[in-house]
Steps between C-alpha positions, in 0.01 A plus 500: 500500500271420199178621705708864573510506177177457397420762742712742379365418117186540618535846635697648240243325210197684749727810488535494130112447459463811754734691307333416161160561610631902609674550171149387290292707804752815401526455142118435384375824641812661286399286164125592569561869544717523190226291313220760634683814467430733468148561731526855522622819299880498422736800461791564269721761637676699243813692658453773187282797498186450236604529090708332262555150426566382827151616608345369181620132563380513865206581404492274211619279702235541789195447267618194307550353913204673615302247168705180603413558859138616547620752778620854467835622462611828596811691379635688812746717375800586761752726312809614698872446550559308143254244587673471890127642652252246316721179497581558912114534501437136381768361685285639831208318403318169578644219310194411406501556097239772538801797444702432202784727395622662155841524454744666283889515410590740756380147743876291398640839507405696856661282727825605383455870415289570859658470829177511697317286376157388737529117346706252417403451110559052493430431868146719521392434147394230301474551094177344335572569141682758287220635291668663218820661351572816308806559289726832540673645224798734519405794240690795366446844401434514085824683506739243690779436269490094604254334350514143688615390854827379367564875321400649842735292649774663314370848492446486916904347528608806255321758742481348889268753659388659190168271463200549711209241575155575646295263694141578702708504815789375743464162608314401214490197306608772210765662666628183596516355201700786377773421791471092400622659140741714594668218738522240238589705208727716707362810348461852715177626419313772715136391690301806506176383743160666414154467673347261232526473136304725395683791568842322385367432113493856398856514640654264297287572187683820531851367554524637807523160642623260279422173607193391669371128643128426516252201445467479113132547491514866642769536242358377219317783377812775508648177314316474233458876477887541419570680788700274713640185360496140681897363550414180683240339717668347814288209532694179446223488182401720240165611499190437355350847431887618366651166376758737316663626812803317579492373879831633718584102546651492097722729656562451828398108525312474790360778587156540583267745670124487484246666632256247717189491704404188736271412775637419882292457813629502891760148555303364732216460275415101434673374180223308394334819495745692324510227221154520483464883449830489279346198268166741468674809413726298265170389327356868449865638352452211255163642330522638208303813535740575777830431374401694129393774744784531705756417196286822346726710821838300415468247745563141499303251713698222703338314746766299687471300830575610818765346523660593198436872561652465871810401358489782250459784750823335719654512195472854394509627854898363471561618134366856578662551835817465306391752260390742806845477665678550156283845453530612868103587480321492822168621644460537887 
């Protein structure tokens, strides 16, 4: 009996050893090619077509890395099916850490508002870091008898159907947030869509339109102009660059929409390589050149881990779905 069972100790203490021996043998190359990386030039796919901010903190972004690293970094921009097109792109690659990928709002937000979409946005995609945040403001035309989000409130209840809100398009984080207002106010107020701001501002300094909701930094300057005036940022904070605006939230506690940009790479990539690349870019956002530069466009830098920005994105993939199905938008 007791010699059985010294050969049964024996195997399972030579099977242990065996097993310990392959888990080292599989995890030093991992911890030596996060420690090395990266060996060769690295790309950062942004799912936007070249200009504004988005662009700028890529490319911001890419040269700070590019310093840290000692290897190129090249911004590869993929524009095409809000953001569908680029993202799919990196989620095709090697994951090797070599093809990072930019990501915007409309990331938490497309698997609920497109029914074909080529990936499957937790399972194929890990997040690195969220980069930065921007605050969006709900504005008024000058001429807009309310004067706060409270007044508009009132004014929107008085006339259901009579109020009109422009965003840069269906789908978008904008419009969206428009449809989160409306569904926990219970207000009725009209989404007209157009094909980026720009065209949309004249509109509403007009009064044709008499709402609009933007990222406060593009608004700023018809702001301070007099021409459209700020009711509430719907950020869960005020901001820096408009401390005076009152955030949605003292109205509506809770509430919060904000524009964001992060980092993800392919799932399978090795996490000890993902913390590695998240830890450098967390590193770059935290130099002050960059962060005066970027808060210069309205945007705040974050740096979180990857971890914490997974569970953000499952997070705001559930709250906007919600919002999606409340607002009946869909694109095919």
């Amino acid at each position: 009996m007791n010699g059985s069972w010294c050969t049964t100790f024996r195997r399972l203490a030579w099977v242990s050893a065996a097993l310990g021996s392959l888990i080292f043998g599989l995890s030093a190359p991992l911890a030596a090619q996060a420690q090395g990386f990266p060996t060769k030039p690295v790309r950062l796919i942004v799912p936007n077509a070249p200009g504004g901010s988005i662009d700028i903190l890529a490319r911001l972004l890419s040269q700070k890395l590019q310093e840290l690293w000692g290897q190129p970094v090249i911004v590869d921009y993929k524009p095409g099916a809000g953001t569908v097109l680029g993202t799919d792109y990196v989620t095709k690659s090697a994951p090797d850490g070599y093809t990072l990928g930019m990501v915007i709002t409309g990331h938490v937000i497309n698997p609920s508002l497109r029914s074909n979409m080529p990936f499957d946005t937790v399972k194929d995609l890990s997040g690195v870091t969220m980069t930065a945040i921007s605050h969006v403001v709900i504005e008024a035309t000058a001429s807009l008898e309310a004067n706060s989000l409270p007044e508009l409130i009132a004014l929107a209840k008085k006339q259901p159907g009579k109020i009109s809100y422009a965003s840069p398009g269906s789908g978008s984080a904008m419009h969206l947030a428009g449809e989160l207002l409306k569904s926990l106010s219970g207000i009725d107020i009209v989404h007209v869509p157009y094909k980026g701001s720009g065209p949309a501002y004249g509109d509403v300094i007009s009064g044709r339109v008499q709402l609009m909701i933007d990222p406060l930094y593009a608004s700023m300057p018809y702001i301070k102009a007099g021409k459209m005036k700020a009711l509430a940022v719907t950020n869960l904070t005020r901001s820096a660059i408009a401390p005076e605006i009152p955030t949605v939230a003292e109205t509506i506690p809770g509430f919060d929409v904000q524009s964001i940009n992060g980092i993800v790479v392919p799932s399978a990539t090795p996490r000890e390589l993902v913390r590695k690349i998240s830890a450098d870019i967390v590193k770059v956002l935290q130099s002050p050149d960059l962060k005066a530069r970027l808060a210069e466009l309205g945007l705040q830098t974050v740096g979180n881990t990857p971890e914490q920005f997974d569970a953000y994105i499952r997070t705001e993939i559930e709250k906007w779905a919600k919002v999606v199905k409340f607002s009946g938008a869909k694109v095919d």
